[in-house]
Short mmCIF file of the N, C-alpha and C atoms (twelve columns), coordinates in Angstrom:
data_MODEL
# 
_entry.id   MODEL 
# 
loop_
_atom_site.group_PDB 
_atom_site.id 
_atom_site.type_symbol 
_atom_site.label_atom_id 
_atom_site.label_alt_id 
_atom_site.label_comp_id 
_atom_site.label_asym_id 
_atom_site.label_seq_id 
_atom_site.Cartn_x 
_atom_site.Cartn_y 
_atom_site.Cartn_z 
_atom_site.pdbx_PDB_model_num 
ATOM 1   N N  . PRO A 1  56.013 170.266 48.357 1 
ATOM 2   C CA . PRO A 1  56.475 171.509 47.920 1 
ATOM 3   C C  . PRO A 1  58.026 171.694 48.034 1 
ATOM 4   N N  . ASP A 2  58.649 172.536 47.201 1 
ATOM 5   C CA . ASP A 2  60.113 172.612 47.165 1 
ATOM 6   C C  . ASP A 2  60.699 173.085 48.527 1 
ATOM 7   N N  . SER A 3  60.000 173.725 49.318 1 
ATOM 8   C CA . SER A 3  60.451 174.233 50.647 1 
ATOM 9   C C  . SER A 3  60.556 172.997 51.598 1 
ATOM 10  N N  . CYS A 4  59.935 171.922 51.344 1 
ATOM 11  C CA . CYS A 4  60.031 170.700 52.295 1 
ATOM 12  C C  . CYS A 4  61.411 170.147 52.099 1 
ATOM 13  N N  . PRO A 5  62.068 169.782 53.223 1 
ATOM 14  C CA . PRO A 5  63.482 169.208 53.175 1 
ATOM 15  C C  . PRO A 5  63.318 167.823 52.448 1 
ATOM 16  N N  . PHE A 6  62.240 167.205 52.325 1 
ATOM 17  C CA . PHE A 6  62.142 165.820 51.809 1 
ATOM 18  C C  . PHE A 6  61.289 165.758 50.462 1 
ATOM 19  N N  . SER A 7  61.294 167.051 49.690 1 
ATOM 20  C CA . SER A 7  60.561 167.124 48.534 1 
ATOM 21  C C  . SER A 7  61.224 166.412 47.401 1 
ATOM 22  N N  . GLY A 8  60.610 165.997 46.367 1 
ATOM 23  C CA . GLY A 8  61.214 165.371 45.199 1 
ATOM 24  C C  . GLY A 8  60.935 163.909 45.237 1 
ATOM 25  N N  . TRP A 9  61.694 163.282 44.275 1 
ATOM 26  C CA . TRP A 9  61.563 161.867 43.983 1 
ATOM 27  C C  . TRP A 9  62.622 161.084 44.857 1 
ATOM 28  N N  . TRP A 10 62.170 159.950 45.406 1 
ATOM 29  C CA . TRP A 10 63.105 159.099 46.360 1 
ATOM 30  C C  . TRP A 10 63.112 157.636 45.910 1 
ATOM 31  N N  . LEU A 11 64.150 157.063 46.108 1 
ATOM 32  C CA . LEU A 11 64.337 155.492 45.988 1 
ATOM 33  C C  . LEU A 11 64.164 155.077 47.472 1 
ATOM 34  N N  . TYR A 12 63.187 154.160 47.703 1 
ATOM 35  C CA . TYR A 12 62.874 153.860 48.976 1 
ATOM 36  C C  . TYR A 12 63.315 152.331 49.219 1 
ATOM 37  N N  . GLU A 13 64.090 152.100 50.274 1 
ATOM 38  C CA . GLU A 13 64.549 150.669 50.591 1 
ATOM 39  C C  . GLU A 13 65.062 149.963 49.295 1 
ATOM 40  N N  . ALA A 14 65.822 150.632 48.599 1 
ATOM 41  C CA . ALA A 14 66.572 150.110 47.364 1 
ATOM 42  C C  . ALA A 14 67.730 149.106 47.766 1 
ATOM 43  N N  . TYR A 15 67.632 147.833 47.416 1 
ATOM 44  C CA . TYR A 15 68.802 146.973 47.572 1 
ATOM 45  C C  . TYR A 15 68.515 145.799 46.627 1 
ATOM 46  N N  . PHE A 16 69.609 145.079 46.441 1 
ATOM 47  C CA . PHE A 16 69.541 143.800 45.583 1 
ATOM 48  C C  . PHE A 16 69.788 142.644 46.464 1 
ATOM 49  N N  . LYS A 17 69.067 141.565 46.277 1 
ATOM 50  C CA . LYS A 17 69.466 140.423 47.103 1 
ATOM 51  C C  . LYS A 17 70.821 139.758 46.717 1 
ATOM 52  N N  . ILE A 18 71.372 139.166 47.621 1 
ATOM 53  C CA . ILE A 18 72.755 138.783 47.381 1 
ATOM 54  C C  . ILE A 18 72.987 137.880 46.198 1 
ATOM 55  N N  . ARG A 19 72.021 137.099 45.888 1 
ATOM 56  C CA . ARG A 19 72.144 136.252 44.677 1 
ATOM 57  C C  . ARG A 19 72.203 136.948 43.339 1 
ATOM 58  N N  . TYR A 20 71.765 138.202 43.360 1 
ATOM 59  C CA . TYR A 20 71.777 138.902 42.154 1 
ATOM 60  C C  . TYR A 20 72.944 139.962 42.084 1 
ATOM 61  N N  . ARG A 21 73.623 140.125 43.104 1 
ATOM 62  C CA . ARG A 21 74.766 141.132 43.155 1 
ATOM 63  C C  . ARG A 21 75.886 140.655 42.281 1 
ATOM 64  N N  . GLY A 22 76.518 141.550 41.640 1 
ATOM 65  C CA . GLY A 22 77.591 141.230 40.720 1 
ATOM 66  C C  . GLY A 22 77.225 140.516 39.344 1 
ATOM 67  N N  . THR A 23 75.958 140.626 39.075 1 
ATOM 68  C CA . THR A 23 75.478 140.025 37.852 1 
ATOM 69  C C  . THR A 23 75.021 141.009 36.742 1 
ATOM 70  N N  . ASN A 24 75.442 142.203 36.982 1 
ATOM 71  C CA . ASN A 24 75.111 143.348 36.015 1 
ATOM 72  C C  . ASN A 24 73.559 143.745 36.076 1 
ATOM 73  N N  . ILE A 25 72.802 142.966 36.890 1 
ATOM 74  C CA . ILE A 25 71.439 143.449 36.980 1 
ATOM 75  C C  . ILE A 25 71.308 144.881 37.499 1 
ATOM 76  N N  . GLU A 26 72.269 145.087 38.563 1 
ATOM 77  C CA . GLU A 26 72.171 146.424 39.126 1 
ATOM 78  C C  . GLU A 26 72.354 147.647 38.120 1 
ATOM 79  N N  . GLU A 27 73.413 147.445 37.200 1 
ATOM 80  C CA . GLU A 27 73.623 148.340 36.156 1 
ATOM 81  C C  . GLU A 27 72.337 148.495 35.248 1 
ATOM 82  N N  . LYS A 28 71.849 147.283 34.785 1 
ATOM 83  C CA . LYS A 28 70.639 147.446 33.940 1 
ATOM 84  C C  . LYS A 28 69.537 148.158 34.650 1 
ATOM 85  N N  . PHE A 29 69.300 147.788 35.891 1 
ATOM 86  C CA . PHE A 29 68.184 148.446 36.687 1 
ATOM 87  C C  . PHE A 29 68.372 150.026 36.790 1 
ATOM 88  N N  . ILE A 30 69.586 150.438 37.108 1 
ATOM 89  C CA . ILE A 30 69.824 151.886 37.289 1 
ATOM 90  C C  . ILE A 30 69.652 152.495 35.852 1 
ATOM 91  N N  . ARG A 31 70.167 151.920 34.815 1 
ATOM 92  C CA . ARG A 31 69.953 152.498 33.470 1 
ATOM 93  C C  . ARG A 31 68.569 152.665 33.076 1 
ATOM 94  N N  . GLU A 32 67.740 151.632 33.507 1 
ATOM 95  C CA . GLU A 32 66.338 151.707 33.188 1 
ATOM 96  C C  . GLU A 32 65.616 152.897 34.001 1 
ATOM 97  N N  . ILE A 33 66.000 152.965 35.242 1 
ATOM 98  C CA . ILE A 33 65.538 154.012 36.142 1 
ATOM 99  C C  . ILE A 33 65.851 155.373 35.521 1 
ATOM 100 N N  . ASP A 34 67.105 155.586 35.087 1 
ATOM 101 C CA . ASP A 34 67.532 156.865 34.506 1 
ATOM 102 C C  . ASP A 34 66.786 157.107 33.230 1 
ATOM 103 N N  . SER A 35 66.514 156.099 32.431 1 
ATOM 104 C CA . SER A 35 65.799 156.357 31.212 1 
ATOM 105 C C  . SER A 35 64.349 156.742 31.485 1 
ATOM 106 N N  . LEU A 36 63.728 156.129 32.457 1 
ATOM 107 C CA . LEU A 36 62.318 156.356 32.744 1 
ATOM 108 C C  . LEU A 36 62.292 157.771 33.383 1 
ATOM 109 N N  . LEU A 37 63.177 158.205 34.222 1 
ATOM 110 C CA . LEU A 37 63.127 159.394 34.841 1 
ATOM 111 C C  . LEU A 37 63.310 160.609 33.838 1 
ATOM 112 N N  . LYS A 38 64.096 160.292 32.882 1 
ATOM 113 C CA . LYS A 38 64.491 161.328 31.767 1 
ATOM 114 C C  . LYS A 38 63.105 161.449 30.908 1 
ATOM 115 N N  . LYS A 39 62.477 160.344 30.645 1 
ATOM 116 C CA . LYS A 39 61.166 160.395 29.914 1 
ATOM 117 C C  . LYS A 39 60.163 161.230 30.680 1 
ATOM 118 N N  . LEU A 40 60.116 161.067 31.952 1 
ATOM 119 C CA . LEU A 40 59.211 161.701 32.826 1 
ATOM 120 C C  . LEU A 40 59.595 163.089 33.191 1 
ATOM 121 N N  . ARG A 41 60.830 163.563 32.708 1 
ATOM 122 C CA . ARG A 41 61.350 164.943 32.901 1 
ATOM 123 C C  . ARG A 41 61.572 165.191 34.378 1 
ATOM 124 N N  . ILE A 42 62.043 164.266 35.108 1 
ATOM 125 C CA . ILE A 42 62.347 164.366 36.564 1 
ATOM 126 C C  . ILE A 42 63.847 164.674 36.615 1 
ATOM 127 N N  . LYS A 43 64.133 165.760 37.287 1 
ATOM 128 C CA . LYS A 43 65.459 166.384 37.238 1 
ATOM 129 C C  . LYS A 43 66.477 165.692 38.268 1 
ATOM 130 N N  . ASP A 44 65.996 165.188 39.345 1 
ATOM 131 C CA . ASP A 44 66.922 164.439 40.248 1 
ATOM 132 C C  . ASP A 44 66.080 163.427 41.133 1 
ATOM 133 N N  . ILE A 45 66.917 162.551 41.799 1 
ATOM 134 C CA . ILE A 45 66.363 161.563 42.678 1 
ATOM 135 C C  . ILE A 45 67.239 161.488 43.861 1 
ATOM 136 N N  . SER A 46 66.695 161.173 45.057 1 
ATOM 137 C CA . SER A 46 67.329 160.987 46.193 1 
ATOM 138 C C  . SER A 46 67.124 159.651 46.910 1 
ATOM 139 N N  . VAL A 47 68.110 159.277 47.747 1 
ATOM 140 C CA . VAL A 47 68.118 158.052 48.522 1 
ATOM 141 C C  . VAL A 47 68.695 158.374 49.924 1 
ATOM 142 N N  . SER A 48 68.134 157.685 50.974 1 
ATOM 143 C CA . SER A 48 68.518 157.849 52.333 1 
ATOM 144 C C  . SER A 48 69.142 156.500 52.772 1 
ATOM 145 N N  . ILE A 49 70.289 156.558 53.364 1 
ATOM 146 C CA . ILE A 49 70.841 155.267 53.919 1 
ATOM 147 C C  . ILE A 49 71.456 155.610 55.256 1 
ATOM 148 N N  . PHE A 50 71.640 154.618 56.153 1 
ATOM 149 C CA . PHE A 50 72.258 154.776 57.411 1 
ATOM 150 C C  . PHE A 50 73.698 155.051 57.184 1 
ATOM 151 N N  . GLU A 51 74.256 156.027 58.008 1 
ATOM 152 C CA . GLU A 51 75.673 156.280 57.992 1 
ATOM 153 C C  . GLU A 51 76.506 155.058 58.335 1 
ATOM 154 N N  . LYS A 52 77.645 154.906 57.753 1 
ATOM 155 C CA . LYS A 52 78.608 153.832 57.938 1 
ATOM 156 C C  . LYS A 52 78.160 152.529 57.330 1 
ATOM 157 N N  . MET A 53 77.258 152.601 56.356 1 
ATOM 158 C CA . MET A 53 76.867 151.420 55.497 1 
ATOM 159 C C  . MET A 53 77.570 151.682 54.248 1 
ATOM 160 N N  . ILE A 54 78.903 151.474 54.377 1 
ATOM 161 C CA . ILE A 54 79.968 151.743 53.338 1 
ATOM 162 C C  . ILE A 54 79.654 151.026 52.073 1 
ATOM 163 N N  . LEU A 55 79.253 149.831 52.072 1 
ATOM 164 C CA . LEU A 55 78.923 149.145 50.755 1 
ATOM 165 C C  . LEU A 55 77.726 149.819 50.084 1 
ATOM 166 N N  . LYS A 56 76.686 150.156 50.764 1 
ATOM 167 C CA . LYS A 56 75.496 150.784 50.097 1 
ATOM 168 C C  . LYS A 56 75.907 152.223 49.611 1 
ATOM 169 N N  . GLU A 57 76.639 152.954 50.400 1 
ATOM 170 C CA . GLU A 57 77.104 154.235 49.955 1 
ATOM 171 C C  . GLU A 57 77.897 154.153 48.686 1 
ATOM 172 N N  . GLY A 58 78.889 153.208 48.658 1 
ATOM 173 C CA . GLY A 58 79.649 153.002 47.488 1 
ATOM 174 C C  . GLY A 58 78.843 152.508 46.280 1 
ATOM 175 N N  . PHE A 59 77.850 151.756 46.466 1 
ATOM 176 C CA . PHE A 59 76.921 151.261 45.475 1 
ATOM 177 C C  . PHE A 59 76.290 152.455 44.742 1 
ATOM 178 N N  . PHE A 60 75.718 153.378 45.606 1 
ATOM 179 C CA . PHE A 60 75.010 154.505 45.043 1 
ATOM 180 C C  . PHE A 60 76.026 155.508 44.451 1 
ATOM 181 N N  . LYS A 61 77.211 155.740 45.134 1 
ATOM 182 C CA . LYS A 61 78.183 156.560 44.489 1 
ATOM 183 C C  . LYS A 61 78.602 156.095 43.106 1 
ATOM 184 N N  . ASN A 62 78.759 154.738 42.908 1 
ATOM 185 C CA . ASN A 62 79.055 154.148 41.544 1 
ATOM 186 C C  . ASN A 62 78.026 154.632 40.467 1 
ATOM 187 N N  . PHE A 63 76.818 154.921 40.895 1 
ATOM 188 C CA . PHE A 63 75.856 155.185 39.961 1 
ATOM 189 C C  . PHE A 63 75.461 156.676 39.947 1 
ATOM 190 N N  . GLY A 64 76.385 157.455 40.420 1 
ATOM 191 C CA . GLY A 64 76.234 158.978 40.315 1 
ATOM 192 C C  . GLY A 64 75.586 159.779 41.450 1 
ATOM 193 N N  . PHE A 65 75.240 159.017 42.528 1 
ATOM 194 C CA . PHE A 65 74.729 159.663 43.679 1 
ATOM 195 C C  . PHE A 65 75.817 160.436 44.429 1 
ATOM 196 N N  . LYS A 66 75.482 161.532 45.051 1 
ATOM 197 C CA . LYS A 66 76.465 162.220 45.777 1 
ATOM 198 C C  . LYS A 66 75.801 162.585 47.140 1 
ATOM 199 N N  . LYS A 67 76.560 162.491 48.252 1 
ATOM 200 C CA . LYS A 67 76.155 162.842 49.489 1 
ATOM 201 C C  . LYS A 67 75.818 164.363 49.622 1 
ATOM 202 N N  . VAL A 68 74.591 164.791 50.030 1 
ATOM 203 C CA . VAL A 68 74.238 166.202 50.098 1 
ATOM 204 C C  . VAL A 68 73.994 166.571 51.582 1 
ATOM 205 N N  . SER A 69 73.620 165.718 52.442 1 
ATOM 206 C CA . SER A 69 73.440 166.058 53.913 1 
ATOM 207 C C  . SER A 69 73.273 164.865 54.687 1 
ATOM 208 N N  . SER A 70 73.146 165.046 55.978 1 
ATOM 209 C CA . SER A 70 72.898 163.922 56.874 1 
ATOM 210 C C  . SER A 70 71.990 164.390 58.004 1 
ATOM 211 N N  . CYS A 71 71.316 163.515 58.708 1 
ATOM 212 C CA . CYS A 71 70.453 163.919 59.758 1 
ATOM 213 C C  . CYS A 71 70.438 162.763 60.798 1 
ATOM 214 N N  . GLU A 72 70.116 163.124 62.001 1 
ATOM 215 C CA . GLU A 72 70.026 162.286 63.100 1 
ATOM 216 C C  . GLU A 72 68.598 162.165 63.632 1 
ATOM 217 N N  . LYS A 73 68.194 160.924 63.760 1 
ATOM 218 C CA . LYS A 73 66.748 160.710 64.237 1 
ATOM 219 C C  . LYS A 73 66.701 159.514 65.077 1 
ATOM 220 N N  . ASN A 74 65.927 159.429 66.100 1 
ATOM 221 C CA . ASN A 74 65.634 158.216 66.757 1 
ATOM 222 C C  . ASN A 74 64.467 157.438 66.142 1 
ATOM 223 N N  . PHE A 75 64.702 156.325 65.643 1 
ATOM 224 C CA . PHE A 75 63.700 155.627 64.830 1 
ATOM 225 C C  . PHE A 75 62.841 154.705 65.770 1 
ATOM 226 N N  . LEU A 76 63.359 154.348 66.967 1 
ATOM 227 C CA . LEU A 76 62.602 153.542 67.965 1 
ATOM 228 C C  . LEU A 76 62.697 154.268 69.245 1 
ATOM 229 N N  . SER A 77 61.655 153.909 70.100 1 
ATOM 230 C CA . SER A 77 61.774 154.593 71.411 1 
ATOM 231 C C  . SER A 77 62.164 153.536 72.463 1 
ATOM 232 N N  . GLY A 78 62.529 153.978 73.621 1 
ATOM 233 C CA . GLY A 78 62.890 153.000 74.749 1 
ATOM 234 C C  . GLY A 78 64.410 152.871 74.736 1 
ATOM 235 N N  . GLU A 79 64.860 151.848 75.598 1 
ATOM 236 C CA . GLU A 79 66.272 151.763 75.752 1 
ATOM 237 C C  . GLU A 79 66.954 151.070 74.643 1 
ATOM 238 N N  . ASN A 80 66.221 150.463 73.796 1 
ATOM 239 C CA . ASN A 80 66.818 149.849 72.593 1 
ATOM 240 C C  . ASN A 80 66.615 150.767 71.323 1 
ATOM 241 N N  . SER A 81 66.558 152.035 71.554 1 
ATOM 242 C CA . SER A 81 66.193 153.008 70.501 1 
ATOM 243 C C  . SER A 81 67.378 152.897 69.463 1 
ATOM 244 N N  . LEU A 82 67.067 153.087 68.227 1 
ATOM 245 C CA . LEU A 82 68.003 153.039 67.168 1 
ATOM 246 C C  . LEU A 82 68.196 154.601 66.698 1 
ATOM 247 N N  . GLY A 83 69.133 155.244 67.407 1 
ATOM 248 C CA . GLY A 83 69.408 156.665 67.078 1 
ATOM 249 C C  . GLY A 83 70.627 156.639 66.243 1 
ATOM 250 N N  . ARG A 84 70.528 156.649 64.977 1 
ATOM 251 C CA . ARG A 84 71.590 156.591 63.993 1 
ATOM 252 C C  . ARG A 84 71.428 157.739 63.005 1 
ATOM 253 N N  . ARG A 85 72.614 158.218 62.520 1 
ATOM 254 C CA . ARG A 85 72.602 159.197 61.519 1 
ATOM 255 C C  . ARG A 85 72.333 158.544 60.154 1 
ATOM 256 N N  . ARG A 86 71.541 159.301 59.402 1 
ATOM 257 C CA . ARG A 86 71.343 158.896 57.980 1 
ATOM 258 C C  . ARG A 86 71.916 159.844 56.960 1 
ATOM 259 N N  . ILE A 87 72.400 159.309 55.838 1 
ATOM 260 C CA . ILE A 87 73.009 160.175 54.785 1 
ATOM 261 C C  . ILE A 87 71.984 160.333 53.660 1 
ATOM 262 N N  . ILE A 88 71.797 161.563 53.228 1 
ATOM 263 C CA . ILE A 88 70.938 161.755 52.097 1 
ATOM 264 C C  . ILE A 88 71.830 161.859 50.891 1 
ATOM 265 N N  . MET A 89 71.527 161.041 49.867 1 
ATOM 266 C CA . MET A 89 72.431 161.253 48.666 1 
ATOM 267 C C  . MET A 89 71.420 161.534 47.534 1 
ATOM 268 N N  . LYS A 90 72.002 162.340 46.558 1 
ATOM 269 C CA . LYS A 90 71.102 162.777 45.349 1 
ATOM 270 C C  . LYS A 90 71.898 162.477 44.064 1 
ATOM 271 N N  . LYS A 91 71.052 162.223 43.027 1 
ATOM 272 C CA . LYS A 91 71.605 162.065 41.701 1 
ATOM 273 C C  . LYS A 91 70.831 163.000 40.862 1 
ATOM 274 N N  . VAL A 92 71.590 163.796 40.064 1 
ATOM 275 C CA . VAL A 92 70.983 164.696 39.062 1 
ATOM 276 C C  . VAL A 92 70.802 163.906 37.830 1 
ATOM 277 N N  . ILE A 93 69.620 163.855 37.335 1 
ATOM 278 C CA . ILE A 93 69.312 163.116 36.091 1 
ATOM 279 C C  . ILE A 93 69.542 163.934 34.885 1 
ATOM 280 N N  . TYR A 94 69.205 165.149 34.914 1 
ATOM 281 C CA . TYR A 94 69.576 166.129 33.812 1 
ATOM 282 C C  . TYR A 94 69.486 167.603 34.452 1 
ATOM 283 N N  . GLU A 95 70.204 168.469 33.761 1 
ATOM 284 C CA . GLU A 95 70.210 169.801 34.289 1 
ATOM 285 C C  . GLU A 95 69.249 170.689 33.510 1 
# 
């Protein structure tokens, strides 16, 4: 439902292996995603990344994603817990 803070369409664990980076595959992939989402009449898509992952944040910014919020959550328990802030980014496909 729209009232859910995590409603909508999401890219999950989106990344490109190092050997494919800089080969324009990223651009082709994002264009294909945009085309598919437009055909399906999906208005926007979100992605969540760990804060301070500057390269990933820059990658998504280059493709039109904008930071909309952040949240802090402990992802593991115990003394080795991974309590890090995550950035939520969103891209509007069409208005």
